[in-house]
PDB file of C-alpha atoms in Angstrom:
ATOM      1  CA  MET A 144      -1.451 -52.796  20.384  1.00 50.00           C
ATOM      2  CA  HIS A 145      -1.776 -52.237  16.926  1.00 53.00           C
ATOM      3  CA  ASN A 146      -4.423 -49.749  16.891  1.00 53.00           C
ATOM      4  CA  ASN A 147      -2.483 -47.647  19.406  1.00 52.00           C
ATOM      5  CA  LEU A 148       0.557 -47.148  16.961  1.00 51.00           C
ATOM      6  CA  LEU A 149      -1.238 -46.136  14.326  1.00 49.00           C
ATOM      7  CA  PHE A 150      -3.764 -43.772  16.174  1.00 47.00           C
ATOM      8  CA  ARG A 151      -0.340 -41.725  18.121  1.00 50.00           C
ATOM      9  CA  PRO A 152       1.227 -40.794  14.607  1.00 50.00           C
ATOM     10  CA  THR A 153      -2.591 -39.447  13.375  1.00 56.00           C
ATOM     11  CA  ARG A 154      -3.016 -37.289  16.908  1.00 52.00           C
ATOM     12  CA  SER A 155       0.566 -35.992  16.177  1.00 56.00           C
ATOM     13  CA  ILE A 156       0.311 -35.458  12.760  1.00 53.00           C
ATOM     14  CA  ARG A 157      -3.187 -33.321  13.696  1.00 50.00           C
ATOM     15  CA  PHE A 158      -0.897 -31.369  16.516  1.00 41.00           C
ATOM     16  CA  TYR A 159       1.920 -30.794  14.028  1.00 43.00           C
ATOM     17  CA  LEU A 160      -0.391 -29.663  11.270  1.00 38.00           C
ATOM     18  CA  ALA A 161      -2.937 -27.187  14.078  1.00 39.00           C
ATOM     19  CA  ALA A 162       0.538 -26.000  15.030  1.00 38.00           C
ATOM     20  CA  VAL A 163       2.066 -25.093  11.472  1.00 37.00           C
ATOM     21  CA  MET A 164      -1.687 -23.572  10.468  1.00 40.00           C
ATOM     22  CA  ALA A 165      -1.463 -21.251  13.173  1.00 36.00           C
ATOM     23  CA  GLY A 166       2.067 -20.021  12.693  1.00 37.00           C
ATOM     24  CA  LEU A 167       1.241 -19.223   9.123  1.00 34.00           C
ATOM     25  CA  ILE A 168      -1.913 -17.507  10.058  1.00 33.00           C
ATOM     26  CA  PHE A 169       0.310 -15.355  12.559  1.00 32.00           C
ATOM     27  CA  LEU A 170       2.767 -14.787   9.630  1.00 32.00           C
ATOM     28  CA  LEU A 171      -0.041 -13.289   7.383  1.00 33.00           C
ATOM     29  CA  SER A 172      -1.245 -11.463   9.706  1.00 31.00           C
ATOM     30  CA  PHE A 173       1.874  -9.748  10.700  1.00 30.00           C
ATOM     31  CA  ASN A 174       2.994  -9.252   7.206  1.00 33.00           C
ATOM     32  CA  ALA A 175      -0.640  -7.993   5.837  1.00 35.00           C
ATOM     33  CA  HIS A 176       1.050  -3.954   7.125  1.00 34.00           C
ATOM     34  CA  ALA A 177       4.105  -4.868   5.661  1.00 39.00           C
ATOM     35  CA  ASN A 178       2.906  -5.662   1.895  1.00 44.00           C
ATOM     36  CA  HIS A 179       1.651  -2.399   1.991  1.00 51.00           C
ATOM     37  CA  LYS A 180       4.386  -0.066   2.534  1.00 80.00           C
ATOM     38  CA  VAL A 181       5.137   3.312   0.388  1.00 89.00           C
ATOM     39  CA  SER A 182       6.547   2.839  -2.572  1.00 92.00           C
ATOM     40  CA  LYS A 183      10.093   4.470  -2.676  1.00 93.00           C
ATOM     41  CA  ASN A 184      12.995   5.760  -5.056  1.00 92.00           C
ATOM     42  CA  TYR A 185      16.259   5.091  -4.459  1.00 92.00           C
ATOM     43  CA  SER A 186      16.861   7.936  -2.246  1.00 93.00           C
ATOM     44  CA  GLY A 187      14.325   6.782   0.094  1.00 94.00           C
ATOM     45  CA  ASN A 188      11.734   9.748  -0.922  1.00 97.00           C
ATOM     46  CA  VAL A 189       8.283   8.545  -1.545  1.00 97.00           C
ATOM     47  CA  ILE A 190       6.058   8.917  -4.792  1.00 96.00           C
ATOM     48  CA  GLY A 191       9.914   9.573  -6.733  1.00 96.00           C
ATOM     49  CA  GLY A 192       9.955  12.976  -4.718  1.00 97.00           C
ATOM     50  CA  TYR A 193       6.498  14.527  -5.969  1.00 98.00           C
ATOM     51  CA  ASP A 194       4.285  16.682  -3.481  1.00 98.00           C
ATOM     52  CA  ALA A 195       1.598  14.211  -2.673  1.00 98.00           C
ATOM     53  CA  VAL A 196      -0.602  17.441  -1.798  1.00 98.00           C
ATOM     54  CA  ALA A 197       0.020  19.189  -5.112  1.00 98.00           C
ATOM     55  CA  TYR A 198      -2.197  16.387  -6.707  1.00 98.00           C
ATOM     56  CA  PHE A 199      -5.334  17.900  -4.950  1.00 98.00           C
ATOM     57  CA  THR A 200      -4.637  21.517  -4.425  1.00 98.00           C
ATOM     58  CA  MET A 201      -2.835  22.240  -7.812  1.00 98.00           C
ATOM     59  CA  GLY A 202      -4.084  19.452 -10.094  1.00 98.00           C
ATOM     60  CA  LYS A 203      -0.710  18.244 -11.324  1.00 98.00           C
ATOM     61  CA  ALA A 204       2.056  16.192 -10.600  1.00 98.00           C
ATOM     62  CA  VAL A 205       5.060  18.681  -8.925  1.00 98.00           C
ATOM     63  CA  LYS A 206       8.429  18.002  -7.480  1.00 98.00           C
ATOM     64  CA  GLY A 207       9.085  18.999  -4.219  1.00 98.00           C
ATOM     65  CA  SER A 208      12.167  20.449  -2.593  1.00 98.00           C
ATOM     66  CA  SER A 209      14.177  17.916  -0.136  1.00 96.00           C
ATOM     67  CA  ASP A 210      14.451  21.030   2.073  1.00 98.00           C
ATOM     68  CA  ILE A 211      10.808  21.046   3.097  1.00 98.00           C
ATOM     69  CA  SER A 212      10.225  17.699   3.680  1.00 98.00           C
ATOM     70  CA  THR A 213       8.940  14.756   6.373  1.00 98.00           C
ATOM     71  CA  GLU A 214       9.872  11.636   7.284  1.00 96.00           C
ATOM     72  CA  TRP A 215       6.538   9.422   7.775  1.00 94.00           C
ATOM     73  CA  LEU A 216       6.603   5.632   7.477  1.00 92.00           C
ATOM     74  CA  GLY A 217       9.945   5.169   6.564  1.00 91.00           C
ATOM     75  CA  GLY A 218      10.209   7.101   3.867  1.00 94.00           C
ATOM     76  CA  LYS A 219      10.927  10.982   3.009  1.00 97.00           C
ATOM     77  CA  TRP A 220       7.911  13.006   1.723  1.00 98.00           C
ATOM     78  CA  LEU A 221       8.655  15.960   0.060  1.00 98.00           C
ATOM     79  CA  PHE A 222       6.598  19.290  -0.769  1.00 98.00           C
ATOM     80  CA  VAL A 223       6.937  22.328  -3.100  1.00 98.00           C
ATOM     81  CA  ASN A 224       5.780  24.946   0.230  1.00 98.00           C
ATOM     82  CA  GLU A 225       5.435  24.667   3.988  1.00 98.00           C
ATOM     83  CA  GLU A 226       1.647  24.881   3.282  1.00 98.00           C
ATOM     84  CA  HIS A 227       1.450  21.343   1.548  1.00 98.00           C
ATOM     85  CA  ARG A 228       3.889  20.349   4.579  1.00 98.00           C
ATOM     86  CA  GLU A 229       1.509  21.335   7.027  1.00 98.00           C
ATOM     87  CA  LEU A 230      -1.364  20.049   5.173  1.00 98.00           C
ATOM     88  CA  PHE A 231      -0.224  16.356   4.839  1.00 98.00           C
ATOM     89  CA  LEU A 232       1.119  16.451   8.491  1.00 97.00           C
ATOM     90  CA  ALA A 233      -2.651  17.061   9.750  1.00 97.00           C
ATOM     91  CA  ASP A 234      -4.131  14.897   7.622  1.00 96.00           C
ATOM     92  CA  PRO A 235      -1.455  11.964   5.984  1.00 96.00           C
ATOM     93  CA  GLY A 236      -4.642   9.660   5.374  1.00 94.00           C
ATOM     94  CA  LYS A 237      -5.919  12.144   2.748  1.00 96.00           C
ATOM     95  CA  TYR A 238      -3.332  12.528   1.047  1.00 98.00           C
ATOM     96  CA  ILE A 239      -1.187   8.936   0.829  1.00 96.00           C
ATOM     97  CA  PRO A 240      -1.625   7.628  -2.965  1.00 96.00           C
ATOM     98  CA  GLN A 241      -3.530   4.446  -3.004  1.00 95.00           C
ATOM     99  CA  TYR A 242      -1.682   1.240  -2.412  1.00 94.00           C
ATOM    100  CA  GLY A 243       1.581   3.180  -1.157  1.00 94.00           C
ATOM    101  CA  GLY A 244       2.186   4.537  -4.296  1.00 95.00           C
ATOM    102  CA  TYR A 245       2.856   1.695  -6.339  1.00 95.00           C
ATOM    103  CA  CYS A 246       0.936   0.996  -9.807  1.00 95.00           C
ATOM    104  CA  SER A 247      -2.873   1.014  -9.123  1.00 93.00           C
ATOM    105  CA  VAL A 248      -3.219  -1.810 -12.198  1.00 93.00           C
ATOM    106  CA  SER A 249      -0.781  -4.196 -10.669  1.00 91.00           C
ATOM    107  CA  SER A 250      -1.727  -3.776  -7.312  1.00 91.00           C
ATOM    108  CA  SER A 251      -4.968  -4.317  -8.162  1.00 89.00           C
ATOM    109  CA  PHE A 252      -3.699  -7.600  -9.079  1.00 88.00           C
ATOM    110  CA  GLY A 253      -1.991  -8.388  -6.369  1.00 87.00           C
ATOM    111  CA  ARG A 254       1.687  -7.147  -7.370  1.00 89.00           C
ATOM    112  CA  HIS A 255       3.537  -4.271  -6.412  1.00 89.00           C
ATOM    113  CA  GLY A 256       4.625  -2.720  -9.796  1.00 92.00           C
ATOM    114  CA  SER A 257       6.139   0.368  -9.702  1.00 93.00           C
ATOM    115  CA  ALA A 258       4.384   4.146 -10.719  1.00 96.00           C
ATOM    116  CA  ASN A 259       5.026   7.087 -12.513  1.00 96.00           C
ATOM    117  CA  PRO A 260       4.211  10.173 -10.771  1.00 97.00           C
ATOM    118  CA  ARG A 261       3.728  12.028 -14.089  1.00 97.00           C
ATOM    119  CA  SER A 262       0.507   9.256 -14.286  1.00 97.00           C
ATOM    120  CA  TRP A 263      -1.965   9.670 -12.140  1.00 97.00           C
ATOM    121  CA  GLN A 264      -5.984   9.942 -11.518  1.00 96.00           C
ATOM    122  CA  ILE A 265      -7.901  11.506  -8.562  1.00 96.00           C
ATOM    123  CA  VAL A 266     -11.104   9.499  -7.966  1.00 94.00           C
ATOM    124  CA  ASP A 267     -13.223   9.876  -5.522  1.00 92.00           C
ATOM    125  CA  GLY A 268     -10.793  11.867  -3.197  1.00 95.00           C
ATOM    126  CA  LYS A 269      -8.085   9.164  -3.300  1.00 95.00           C
ATOM    127  CA  LEU A 270      -4.839   9.287  -5.971  1.00 97.00           C
ATOM    128  CA  TYR A 271      -4.271   6.431  -7.755  1.00 95.00           C
ATOM    129  CA  LEU A 272      -0.667   6.375  -9.483  1.00 96.00           C
ATOM    130  CA  PHE A 273       0.255   4.196 -12.731  1.00 96.00           C
ATOM    131  CA  TYR A 274       3.135   2.904 -14.697  1.00 96.00           C
ATOM    132  CA  ASN A 275       2.417   5.086 -17.355  1.00 95.00           C
ATOM    133  CA  LYS A 276      -0.406   7.285 -19.734  1.00 93.00           C
ATOM    134  CA  ALA A 277      -1.564   3.888 -21.289  1.00 92.00           C
ATOM    135  CA  THR A 278      -1.968   2.109 -17.824  1.00 90.00           C
ATOM    136  CA  SER A 279      -3.960   5.215 -16.725  1.00 91.00           C
ATOM    137  CA  ASP A 280      -6.298   5.610 -19.960  1.00 90.00           C
ATOM    138  CA  GLY A 281      -7.086   1.862 -19.857  1.00 86.00           C
ATOM    139  CA  TRP A 282      -7.620   1.764 -16.036  1.00 87.00           C
ATOM    140  CA  GLU A 283     -11.433   1.890 -14.182  1.00 84.00           C
ATOM    141  CA  VAL A 284     -12.007   2.406 -10.647  1.00 82.00           C
ATOM    142  CA  HIS A 285     -15.209   0.249 -10.735  1.00 77.00           C
ATOM    143  CA  TYR A 286     -13.405  -2.869 -11.986  1.00 79.00           C
ATOM    144  CA  SER A 287     -14.044  -5.593  -9.499  1.00 81.00           C
ATOM    145  CA  SER A 288     -10.191  -6.034  -9.243  1.00 83.00           C
ATOM    146  CA  THR A 289     -10.248  -2.744  -8.486  1.00 87.00           C
ATOM    147  CA  ARG A 290     -12.695  -2.773  -5.847  1.00 86.00           C
ATOM    148  CA  ALA A 291     -11.476  -5.429  -4.097  1.00 88.00           C
ATOM    149  CA  ALA A 292      -7.658  -4.225  -3.885  1.00 89.00           C
ATOM    150  CA  ASP A 293      -9.333  -1.061  -2.689  1.00 88.00           C
ATOM    151  CA  LYS A 294     -10.670  -2.575   0.506  1.00 90.00           C
ATOM    152  CA  LYS A 295      -7.502  -4.758   1.036  1.00 90.00           C
ATOM    153  CA  TRP A 296      -5.551  -0.929   1.173  1.00 90.00           C
ATOM    154  CA  GLU A 297      -8.341   0.700   3.012  1.00 90.00           C
ATOM    155  CA  LYS A 298      -7.913  -1.764   5.846  1.00 91.00           C
ATOM    156  CA  ALA A 299      -3.654  -1.613   5.298  1.00 88.00           C
ATOM    157  CA  LYS A 300      -3.554   1.886   5.247  1.00 90.00           C
ATOM    158  CA  ALA A 301      -5.391   2.056   8.570  1.00 90.00           C
ATOM    159  CA  GLY A 302      -2.889  -0.060  10.157  1.00 88.00           C
ATOM    160  CA  LEU A 303      -0.172   2.496   8.617  1.00 87.00           C
ATOM    161  CA  LEU A 304      -1.452   5.381  10.091  1.00 87.00           C
ATOM    162  CA  GLN A 305      -1.880   3.816  13.463  1.00 86.00           C
ATOM    163  CA  GLN A 306       2.125   3.857  13.425  1.00 74.00           C
TER     164      GLN A 306
END
């Protein structure tokens, strides 16, 4: 009879731990995409209101116009002209900045740090934003932490593009 009392709590503890682990796995998988929402300013503008397409077509950071915009992923994307807006709408995955517009250096360490839209690089057809010029200058796309963050971002981005 004494052995029976020891067995029941052990089995219930295992059941409890299994239930907790299942819940954590569910929550973590659910939050995988929530961790990579796009960065917005206080006005709800993505990339601080800069035109995501201009980085690629004009080779510079250019403020967009609130008159030429689209809503996507819970933020407002601004563009300098209708052509840029149409290019974006045709293939948003091509223009969305890595890590949703958060600083590439902090993102490679698993954090969501603010980025300055005027501090940027395009590497292998991907737009990377940085906190400032010094962070941009000291960053390399080939760092192992950056490659790992890119893999996570590509997975999260695929989920975002399905929304």
